[in-house]
Each structure stands twice: as structure tokens, then as C-alpha cells.
Amino acid sequence: MFFLAALAFLPKLVLGFSIAHLIWANGRISSLLLKFFIGIPLGMGIASFLLFFSKWAALDHPTCIVIELAVVAAAATLMLLKRGNPFGKITFDMDAALMKQNRGMLAILVLAIIISLIGFFTTVILYPHGREDAWSN
């Protein structure tokens, strides 16, 4: 159920990444990762904007979804036509010597990610419908 709910955010991520790649066409791996993280709020904001105006125009929910998917397809098509495949020209710009030098910080980062994922999945399993703060919002 969680992955099905997460699938609803995929078009928003594609929309945000497409627009970020249209604006900033850099093929380095660090830039692509940053574009994914920029693409999340950008896509969510544009989707929220589209939802607001489609509700303002008194359109039904299936029409809102079709409009959102059409905008996502248009942005992705425009990005592919203008910039080409963003994953075809990836440049790995991470220095192995710098990563070896910062092994301690990387270990702390990996540990923090593992602890966060364990906490997240524990909460999802124990409270599949959300905790009381989610319901109050």
C-alpha cells in the first residue's frame, strides 16, 4: 500500500526533474542528484498550482489527473527534445581520494540513513493509517 501511494508522487517528481533539467543542463552525477531533490518541491508546487486552478474551474477529479499527466508529458517531452537524454551523458565527478579522506563522515551519514529508514518503516508498519498528528492535520 505504501508503494502504491508513493507511485502517486512519481509524475510530480518527473515534472520537477524535467523543469530543473531544462533550466540547468549539467550532466554531472552530483548535479543530477541535486536536480532530483529540487524536482520534488518544484513538481509538488506545480501540481498543487494545477490542482487549485482546475478546482477553481470546477473540473472533476479525473479531468484534473488528465491535465496533470498532460503537463508532465509535455515537460518531459520538451526536456528530452531540448536537452536530450539526461542519463546518457552522466559524468562521475566524485573523487575517490576525497571519499577515502572523509570515511568517518560517510560512515556517520550511512548510519543516519539506516536509522532513519528503520524508524520510518517501523512507524509505517505500526501505524499503517498514520499517527494522531497526521489525522489532526
GROMACS .gro file of N, CA and C in nm:
model
  411
    1MET      N    1   0.083  -0.120   0.000
    1MET     CA    2   0.000   0.000   0.000
    1MET      C    3   0.087   0.126   0.000
    2PHE      N    4   0.198   0.119   0.071
    2PHE     CA    5   0.287   0.236   0.078
    2PHE      C    6   0.345   0.267  -0.060
    3PHE      N    7   0.387   0.164  -0.132
    3PHE     CA    8   0.448   0.185  -0.263
    3PHE      C    9   0.345   0.233  -0.365
    4LEU      N   10   0.220   0.191  -0.349
    4LEU     CA   11   0.114   0.239  -0.436
    4LEU      C   12   0.089   0.388  -0.410
    5ALA      N   13   0.093   0.429  -0.283
    5ALA     CA   14   0.077   0.570  -0.250
    5ALA      C   15   0.196   0.652  -0.299
    6ALA      N   16   0.316   0.594  -0.290
    6ALA     CA   17   0.436   0.664  -0.337
    6ALA      C   18   0.435   0.678  -0.488
    7LEU      N   19   0.367   0.587  -0.557
    7LEU     CA   20   0.359   0.593  -0.703
    7LEU      C   21   0.283   0.718  -0.749
    8ALA      N   22   0.196   0.770  -0.664
    8ALA     CA   23   0.122   0.891  -0.699
    8ALA      C   24   0.214   1.012  -0.709
    9PHE      N   25   0.329   1.007  -0.643
    9PHE     CA   26   0.423   1.120  -0.646
    9PHE      C   27   0.522   1.111  -0.761
   10LEU      N   28   0.524   1.001  -0.833
   10LEU     CA   29   0.618   0.985  -0.943
   10LEU      C   30   0.598   1.089  -1.054
   11PRO      N   31   0.474   1.117  -1.099
   11PRO     CA   32   0.459   1.221  -1.202
   11PRO      C   33   0.507   1.358  -1.155
   12LYS      N   34   0.489   1.388  -1.027
   12LYS     CA   35   0.534   1.517  -0.974
   12LYS      C   36   0.687   1.525  -0.974
   13LEU      N   37   0.752   1.413  -0.942
   13LEU     CA   38   0.897   1.409  -0.946
   13LEU      C   39   0.949   1.423  -1.088
   14VAL      N   40   0.884   1.356  -1.184
   14VAL     CA   41   0.924   1.366  -1.324
   14VAL      C   42   0.905   1.509  -1.374
   15LEU      N   43   0.795   1.572  -1.336
   15LEU     CA   44   0.769   1.710  -1.376
   15LEU      C   45   0.875   1.804  -1.320
   16GLY      N   46   0.904   1.791  -1.192
   16GLY     CA   47   1.003   1.879  -1.130
   16GLY      C   48   1.143   1.856  -1.185
   17PHE      N   49   1.181   1.730  -1.205
   17PHE     CA   50   1.313   1.700  -1.260
   17PHE      C   51   1.324   1.751  -1.402
   18SER      N   52   1.218   1.737  -1.482
   18SER     CA   53   1.222   1.784  -1.620
   18SER      C   54   1.242   1.934  -1.627
   19ILE      N   55   1.172   2.007  -1.544
   19ILE     CA   56   1.186   2.152  -1.545
   19ILE      C   57   1.323   2.193  -1.492
   20ALA      N   58   1.371   2.126  -1.387
   20ALA     CA   59   1.504   2.157  -1.335
   20ALA      C   60   1.612   2.128  -1.438
   21HIS      N   61   1.596   2.020  -1.514
   21HIS     CA   62   1.696   1.987  -1.617
   21HIS      C   63   1.686   2.081  -1.737
   22LEU      N   64   1.568   2.133  -1.764
   22LEU     CA   65   1.555   2.233  -1.871
   22LEU      C   66   1.630   2.361  -1.834
   23ILE      N   67   1.620   2.398  -1.708
   23ILE     CA   68   1.686   2.522  -1.662
   23ILE      C   69   1.835   2.502  -1.647
   24TRP      N   70   1.875   2.387  -1.594
   24TRP     CA   71   2.015   2.362  -1.558
   24TRP      C   72   2.059   2.231  -1.621
   25ALA      N   73   2.120   2.237  -1.739
   25ALA     CA   74   2.155   2.116  -1.815
   25ALA      C   75   2.298   2.075  -1.785
   26ASN      N   76   2.322   2.024  -1.668
   26ASN     CA   77   2.453   1.977  -1.629
   26ASN      C   78   2.445   1.825  -1.613
   27GLY      N   79   2.540   1.751  -1.666
   27GLY     CA   80   2.534   1.606  -1.664
   27GLY      C   81   2.616   1.540  -1.555
   28ARG      N   82   2.671   1.619  -1.461
   28ARG     CA   83   2.748   1.556  -1.353
   28ARG      C   84   2.654   1.481  -1.260
   29ILE      N   85   2.702   1.374  -1.200
   29ILE     CA   86   2.618   1.291  -1.113
   29ILE      C   87   2.570   1.370  -0.992
   30SER      N   88   2.654   1.457  -0.938
   30SER     CA   89   2.612   1.537  -0.823
   30SER      C   90   2.502   1.634  -0.863
   31SER      N   91   2.507   1.688  -0.984
   31SER     CA   92   2.403   1.778  -1.032
   31SER      C   93   2.272   1.704  -1.053
   32LEU      N   94   2.280   1.582  -1.106
   32LEU     CA   95   2.157   1.504  -1.127
   32LEU      C   96   2.090   1.471  -0.994
   33LEU      N   97   2.170   1.436  -0.892
   33LEU     CA   98   2.111   1.409  -0.761
   33LEU      C   99   2.046   1.534  -0.703
   34LEU      N  100   2.111   1.648  -0.720
   34LEU     CA  101   2.055   1.773  -0.671
   34LEU      C  102   1.926   1.807  -0.747
   35LYS      N  103   1.922   1.777  -0.877
   35LYS     CA  104   1.801   1.803  -0.955
   35LYS      C  105   1.684   1.718  -0.907
   36PHE      N  106   1.712   1.595  -0.864
   36PHE     CA  107   1.603   1.513  -0.809
   36PHE      C  108   1.548   1.576  -0.682
   37PHE      N  109   1.636   1.625  -0.597
   37PHE     CA  110   1.589   1.685  -0.472
   37PHE      C  111   1.525   1.822  -0.495
   38ILE      N  112   1.566   1.893  -0.598
   38ILE     CA  113   1.500   2.019  -0.636
   38ILE      C  114   1.367   1.987  -0.703
   39GLY      N  115   1.364   1.877  -0.777
   39GLY     CA  116   1.244   1.840  -0.851
   39GLY      C  117   1.126   1.802  -0.764
   40ILE      N  118   1.152   1.753  -0.643
   40ILE     CA  119   1.042   1.713  -0.555
   40ILE      C  120   0.954   1.833  -0.518
   41PRO      N  121   1.008   1.940  -0.456
   41PRO     CA  122   0.919   2.052  -0.423
   41PRO      C  123   0.872   2.129  -0.546
   42LEU      N  124   0.953   2.133  -0.651
   42LEU     CA  125   0.912   2.202  -0.773
   42LEU      C  126   0.793   2.132  -0.836
   43GLY      N  127   0.799   2.001  -0.849
   43GLY     CA  128   0.688   1.925  -0.905
   43GLY      C  129   0.564   1.929  -0.818
   44MET      N  130   0.583   1.921  -0.687
   44MET     CA  131   0.468   1.928  -0.596
   44MET      C  132   0.401   2.066  -0.603
   45GLY      N  133   0.482   2.170  -0.613
   45GLY     CA  134   0.427   2.305  -0.621
   45GLY      C  135   0.348   2.327  -0.750
   46ILE      N  136   0.403   2.282  -0.861
   46ILE     CA  137   0.333   2.299  -0.988
   46ILE      C  138   0.206   2.214  -0.991
   47ALA      N  139   0.213   2.092  -0.937
   47ALA     CA  140   0.093   2.007  -0.932
   47ALA      C  141  -0.013   2.069  -0.842
   48SER      N  142   0.029   2.130  -0.732
   48SER     CA  143  -0.066   2.198  -0.644
   48SER      C  144  -0.130   2.318  -0.715
   49PHE      N  145  -0.049   2.391  -0.789
   49PHE     CA  146  -0.098   2.504  -0.868
   49PHE      C  147  -0.201   2.457  -0.970
   50LEU      N  148  -0.170   2.348  -1.041
   50LEU     CA  149  -0.264   2.293  -1.139
   50LEU      C  150  -0.394   2.245  -1.073
   51LEU      N  151  -0.381   2.180  -0.958
   51LEU     CA  152  -0.499   2.131  -0.887
   51LEU      C  153  -0.587   2.247  -0.842
   52PHE      N  154  -0.524   2.354  -0.791
   52PHE     CA  155  -0.601   2.470  -0.747
   52PHE      C  156  -0.682   2.529  -0.861
   53PHE      N  157  -0.617   2.551  -0.975
   53PHE     CA  158  -0.688   2.614  -1.085
   53PHE      C  159  -0.788   2.521  -1.152
   54SER      N  160  -0.764   2.391  -1.150
   54SER     CA  161  -0.864   2.301  -1.206
   54SER      C  162  -0.985   2.291  -1.114
   55LYS      N  163  -0.964   2.298  -0.982
   55LYS     CA  164  -1.079   2.301  -0.890
   55LYS      C  165  -1.152   2.434  -0.900
   56TRP      N  166  -1.077   2.541  -0.922
   56TRP     CA  167  -1.136   2.673  -0.938
   56TRP      C  168  -1.223   2.677  -1.064
   57ALA      N  169  -1.181   2.602  -1.168
   57ALA     CA  170  -1.258   2.594  -1.292
   57ALA      C  171  -1.370   2.489  -1.283
   58ALA      N  172  -1.389   2.430  -1.165
   58ALA     CA  173  -1.495   2.332  -1.137
   58ALA      C  174  -1.482   2.206  -1.223
   59LEU      N  175  -1.358   2.160  -1.242
   59LEU     CA  176  -1.335   2.036  -1.316
   59LEU      C  177  -1.340   1.919  -1.219
   60ASP      N  178  -1.382   1.804  -1.267
   60ASP     CA  179  -1.388   1.687  -1.180
   60ASP      C  180  -1.248   1.626  -1.163
   61HIS      N  181  -1.236   1.531  -1.070
   61HIS     CA  182  -1.105   1.475  -1.034
   61HIS      C  183  -1.036   1.402  -1.149
   62PRO      N  184  -1.105   1.319  -1.226
   62PRO     CA  185  -1.036   1.254  -1.339
   62PRO      C  186  -0.980   1.354  -1.441
   63THR      N  187  -1.050   1.464  -1.462
   63THR     CA  188  -1.001   1.567  -1.553
   63THR      C  189  -0.876   1.633  -1.497
   64CYS      N  190  -0.872   1.654  -1.365
   64CYS     CA  191  -0.753   1.711  -1.301
   64CYS      C  192  -0.632   1.620  -1.322
   65ILE      N  193  -0.654   1.490  -1.308
   65ILE     CA  194  -0.545   1.394  -1.326
   65ILE      C  195  -0.496   1.394  -1.470
   66VAL      N  196  -0.588   1.400  -1.565
   66VAL     CA  197  -0.551   1.403  -1.707
   66VAL      C  198  -0.471   1.530  -1.738
   67ILE      N  199  -0.513   1.643  -1.683
   67ILE     CA  200  -0.441   1.769  -1.706
   67ILE      C  201  -0.301   1.761  -1.647
   68GLU      N  202  -0.289   1.708  -1.525
   68GLU     CA  203  -0.158   1.695  -1.462
   68GLU      C  204  -0.066   1.603  -1.543
   69LEU      N  205  -0.117   1.490  -1.586
   69LEU     CA  206  -0.035   1.398  -1.666
   69LEU      C  207   0.002   1.456  -1.801
   70ALA      N  208  -0.086   1.537  -1.859
   70ALA     CA  209  -0.054   1.603  -1.985
   70ALA      C  210   0.058   1.705  -1.967
   71VAL      N  211   0.055   1.778  -1.856
   71VAL     CA  212   0.162   1.875  -1.828
   71VAL      C  213   0.294   1.801  -1.802
   72VAL      N  214   0.287   1.690  -1.730
   72VAL     CA  215   0.408   1.610  -1.704
   72VAL      C  216   0.466   1.558  -1.836
   73ALA      N  217   0.380   1.504  -1.923
   73ALA     CA  218   0.426   1.452  -2.052
   73ALA      C  219   0.484   1.563  -2.138
   74ALA      N  220   0.421   1.680  -2.136
   74ALA     CA  221   0.472   1.793  -2.216
   74ALA      C  222   0.608   1.839  -2.164
   75ALA      N  223   0.624   1.849  -2.032
   75ALA     CA  224   0.752   1.892  -1.976
   75ALA      C  225   0.862   1.790  -2.003
   76ALA      N  226   0.831   1.662  -1.988
   76ALA     CA  227   0.931   1.558  -2.013
   76ALA      C  228   0.969   1.553  -2.161
   77THR      N  229   0.870   1.568  -2.249
   77THR     CA  230   0.898   1.568  -2.392
   77THR      C  231   0.983   1.688  -2.432
   78LEU      N  232   0.948   1.805  -2.379
   78LEU     CA  233   1.025   1.926  -2.408
   78LEU      C  234   1.168   1.913  -2.358
   79MET      N  235   1.184   1.856  -2.238
   79MET     CA  236   1.319   1.836  -2.183
   79MET      C  237   1.398   1.741  -2.271
   80LEU      N  238   1.338   1.630  -2.314
   80LEU     CA  239   1.409   1.533  -2.396
   80LEU      C  240   1.443   1.590  -2.534
   81LEU      N  241   1.353   1.670  -2.590
   81LEU     CA  242   1.380   1.729  -2.721
   81LEU      C  243   1.488   1.837  -2.714
   82LYS      N  244   1.485   1.916  -2.608
   82LYS     CA  245   1.578   2.028  -2.598
   82LYS      C  246   1.715   1.986  -2.544
   83ARG      N  247   1.717   1.901  -2.442
   83ARG     CA  248   1.843   1.867  -2.375
   83ARG      C  249   1.892   1.727  -2.407
   84GLY      N  250   1.809   1.641  -2.461
   84GLY     CA  251   1.849   1.503  -2.485
   84GLY      C  252   1.834   1.420  -2.359
   85ASN      N  253   1.882   1.299  -2.365
   85ASN     CA  254   1.871   1.207  -2.251
   85ASN      C  255   1.962   1.255  -2.138
   86PRO      N  256   1.905   1.292  -2.022
   86PRO     CA  257   1.990   1.341  -1.913
   86PRO      C  258   2.077   1.232  -1.851
   87PHE      N  259   2.040   1.105  -1.870
   87PHE     CA  260   2.116   0.996  -1.809
   87PHE      C  261   2.217   0.936  -1.906
   88GLY      N  262   2.216   0.981  -2.031
   88GLY     CA  263   2.308   0.928  -2.130
   88GLY      C  264   2.447   0.988  -2.122
   89LYS      N  265   2.456   1.109  -2.068
   89LYS     CA  266   2.584   1.181  -2.061
   89LYS      C  267   2.625   1.208  -1.916
   90ILE      N  268   2.616   1.108  -1.832
   90ILE     CA  269   2.649   1.127  -1.691
   90ILE      C  270   2.800   1.129  -1.674
   91THR      N  271   2.848   1.230  -1.603
   91THR     CA  272   2.990   1.243  -1.570
   91THR      C  273   3.005   1.219  -1.421
   92PHE      N  274   3.081   1.117  -1.384
   92PHE     CA  275   3.104   1.089  -1.242
   92PHE      C  276   3.214   1.181  -1.192
   93ASP      N  277   3.177   1.276  -1.108
   93ASP     CA  278   3.270   1.377  -1.062
   93ASP      C  279   3.310   1.357  -0.916
   94MET      N  280   3.290   1.239  -0.863
   94MET     CA  281   3.325   1.213  -0.724
   94MET      C  282   3.468   1.160  -0.717
   95ASP      N  283   3.548   1.223  -0.635
   95ASP     CA  284   3.689   1.188  -0.622
   95ASP      C  285   3.705   1.078  -0.518
   96ALA      N  286   3.769   0.968  -0.555
   96ALA     CA  287   3.786   0.855  -0.463
   96ALA      C  288   3.877   0.891  -0.346
   97ALA      N  289   3.978   0.974  -0.371
   97ALA     CA  290   4.069   1.014  -0.262
   97ALA      C  291   3.996   1.098  -0.158
   98LEU      N  292   3.906   1.185  -0.204
   98LEU     CA  293   3.830   1.267  -0.111
   98LEU      C  294   3.733   1.182  -0.030
   99MET      N  295   3.676   1.080  -0.093
   99MET     CA  296   3.585   0.991  -0.021
   99MET      C  297   3.661   0.909   0.083
  100LYS      N  298   3.783   0.864   0.051
  100LYS     CA  299   3.864   0.791   0.149
  100LYS      C  300   3.903   0.880   0.265
  101GLN      N  301   3.928   1.005   0.235
  101GLN     CA  302   3.968   1.100   0.339
  101GLN      C  303   3.853   1.128   0.435
  102ASN      N  304   3.731   1.122   0.389
  102ASN     CA  305   3.614   1.152   0.471
  102ASN      C  306   3.536   1.025   0.505
  103ARG      N  307   3.605   0.914   0.530
  103ARG     CA  308   3.539   0.788   0.562
  103ARG      C  309   3.451   0.798   0.686
  104GLY      N  310   3.497   0.870   0.787
  104GLY     CA  311   3.421   0.883   0.911
  104GLY      C  312   3.288   0.954   0.888
  105MET      N  313   3.291   1.063   0.812
  105MET     CA  314   3.168   1.137   0.783
  105MET      C  315   3.072   1.054   0.699
  106LEU      N  316   3.127   0.978   0.604
  106LEU     CA  317   3.041   0.891   0.523
  106LEU      C  318   2.979   0.781   0.607
  107ALA      N  319   3.056   0.728   0.703
  107ALA     CA  320   3.001   0.624   0.791
  107ALA      C  321   2.888   0.681   0.877
  108ILE      N  322   2.906   0.802   0.926
  108ILE     CA  323   2.800   0.867   1.005
  108ILE      C  324   2.677   0.893   0.919
  109LEU      N  325   2.697   0.934   0.794
  109LEU     CA  326   2.586   0.957   0.703
  109LEU      C  327   2.510   0.828   0.675
  110VAL      N  328   2.581   0.721   0.647
  110VAL     CA  329   2.517   0.592   0.620
  110VAL      C  330   2.441   0.543   0.744
  111LEU      N  331   2.501   0.560   0.862
  111LEU     CA  332   2.435   0.520   0.986
  111LEU      C  333   2.307   0.602   1.008
  112ALA      N  334   2.312   0.731   0.982
  112ALA     CA  335   2.194   0.816   0.998
  112ALA      C  336   2.084   0.775   0.900
  113ILE      N  337   2.122   0.742   0.778
  113ILE     CA  338   2.023   0.698   0.678
  113ILE      C  339   1.959   0.567   0.721
  114ILE      N  340   2.040   0.473   0.771
  114ILE     CA  341   1.986   0.343   0.815
  114ILE      C  342   1.891   0.361   0.933
  115ILE      N  343   1.930   0.444   1.031
  115ILE     CA  344   1.844   0.468   1.147
  115ILE      C  345   1.714   0.535   1.105
  116SER      N  346   1.722   0.631   1.012
  116SER     CA  347   1.601   0.698   0.964
  116SER      C  348   1.508   0.601   0.892
  117LEU      N  349   1.564   0.515   0.808
  117LEU     CA  350   1.481   0.417   0.736
  117LEU      C  351   1.417   0.316   0.832
  118ILE      N  352   1.492   0.273   0.931
  118ILE     CA  353   1.434   0.181   1.030
  118ILE      C  354   1.320   0.248   1.104
  119GLY      N  355   1.339   0.372   1.146
  119GLY     CA  356   1.232   0.446   1.215
  119GLY      C  357   1.112   0.467   1.126
  120PHE      N  358   1.136   0.499   1.000
  120PHE     CA  359   1.026   0.522   0.907
  120PHE      C  360   0.945   0.396   0.884
  121PHE      N  361   1.012   0.285   0.853
  121PHE     CA  362   0.939   0.162   0.826
  121PHE      C  363   0.874   0.104   0.951
  122THR      N  364   0.933   0.126   1.067
  122THR     CA  365   0.869   0.084   1.191
  122THR      C  366   0.739   0.160   1.212
  123THR      N  367   0.741   0.291   1.188
  123THR     CA  368   0.620   0.371   1.202
  123THR      C  369   0.516   0.330   1.099
  124VAL      N  370   0.557   0.301   0.977
  124VAL     CA  371   0.463   0.260   0.873
  124VAL      C  372   0.399   0.126   0.909
  125ILE      N  373   0.477   0.035   0.964
  125ILE     CA  374   0.422  -0.096   1.000
  125ILE      C  375   0.330  -0.087   1.121
  126LEU      N  376   0.371  -0.009   1.223
  126LEU     CA  377   0.290   0.001   1.344
  126LEU      C  378   0.165   0.086   1.325
  127TYR      N  379   0.175   0.190   1.245
  127TYR     CA  380   0.062   0.281   1.223
  127TYR      C  381   0.037   0.294   1.072
  128PRO      N  382  -0.026   0.195   1.010
  128PRO     CA  383  -0.042   0.200   0.864
  128PRO      C  384  -0.131   0.315   0.816
  129HIS      N  385  -0.217   0.367   0.901
  129HIS     CA  386  -0.306   0.477   0.862
  129HIS      C  387  -0.259   0.610   0.916
  130GLY      N  388  -0.139   0.616   0.968
  130GLY     CA  389  -0.085   0.742   1.020
  130GLY      C  390  -0.105   0.754   1.170
  131ARG      N  391  -0.023   0.836   1.230
  131ARG     CA  392  -0.035   0.861   1.374
  131ARG      C  393  -0.136   0.972   1.396
  132GLU      N  394  -0.159   1.004   1.523
  132GLU     CA  395  -0.264   1.102   1.555
  132GLU      C  396  -0.231   1.241   1.503
  133ASP      N  397  -0.105   1.276   1.490
  133ASP     CA  398  -0.073   1.408   1.437
  133ASP      C  399  -0.111   1.420   1.289
  134ALA      N  400  -0.101   1.312   1.214
  134ALA     CA  401  -0.143   1.314   1.074
  134ALA      C  402  -0.293   1.333   1.062
  135TRP      N  403  -0.369   1.268   1.151
  135TRP     CA  404  -0.513   1.281   1.147
  135TRP      C  405  -0.556   1.419   1.191
  136SER      N  406  -0.485   1.479   1.286
  136SER     CA  407  -0.524   1.612   1.333
  136SER      C  408  -0.497   1.718   1.226
  137ASN      N  409  -0.394   1.695   1.144
  137ASN     CA  410  -0.368   1.792   1.036
  137ASN      C  411  -0.477   1.785   0.931
   0.00000   0.00000   0.00000
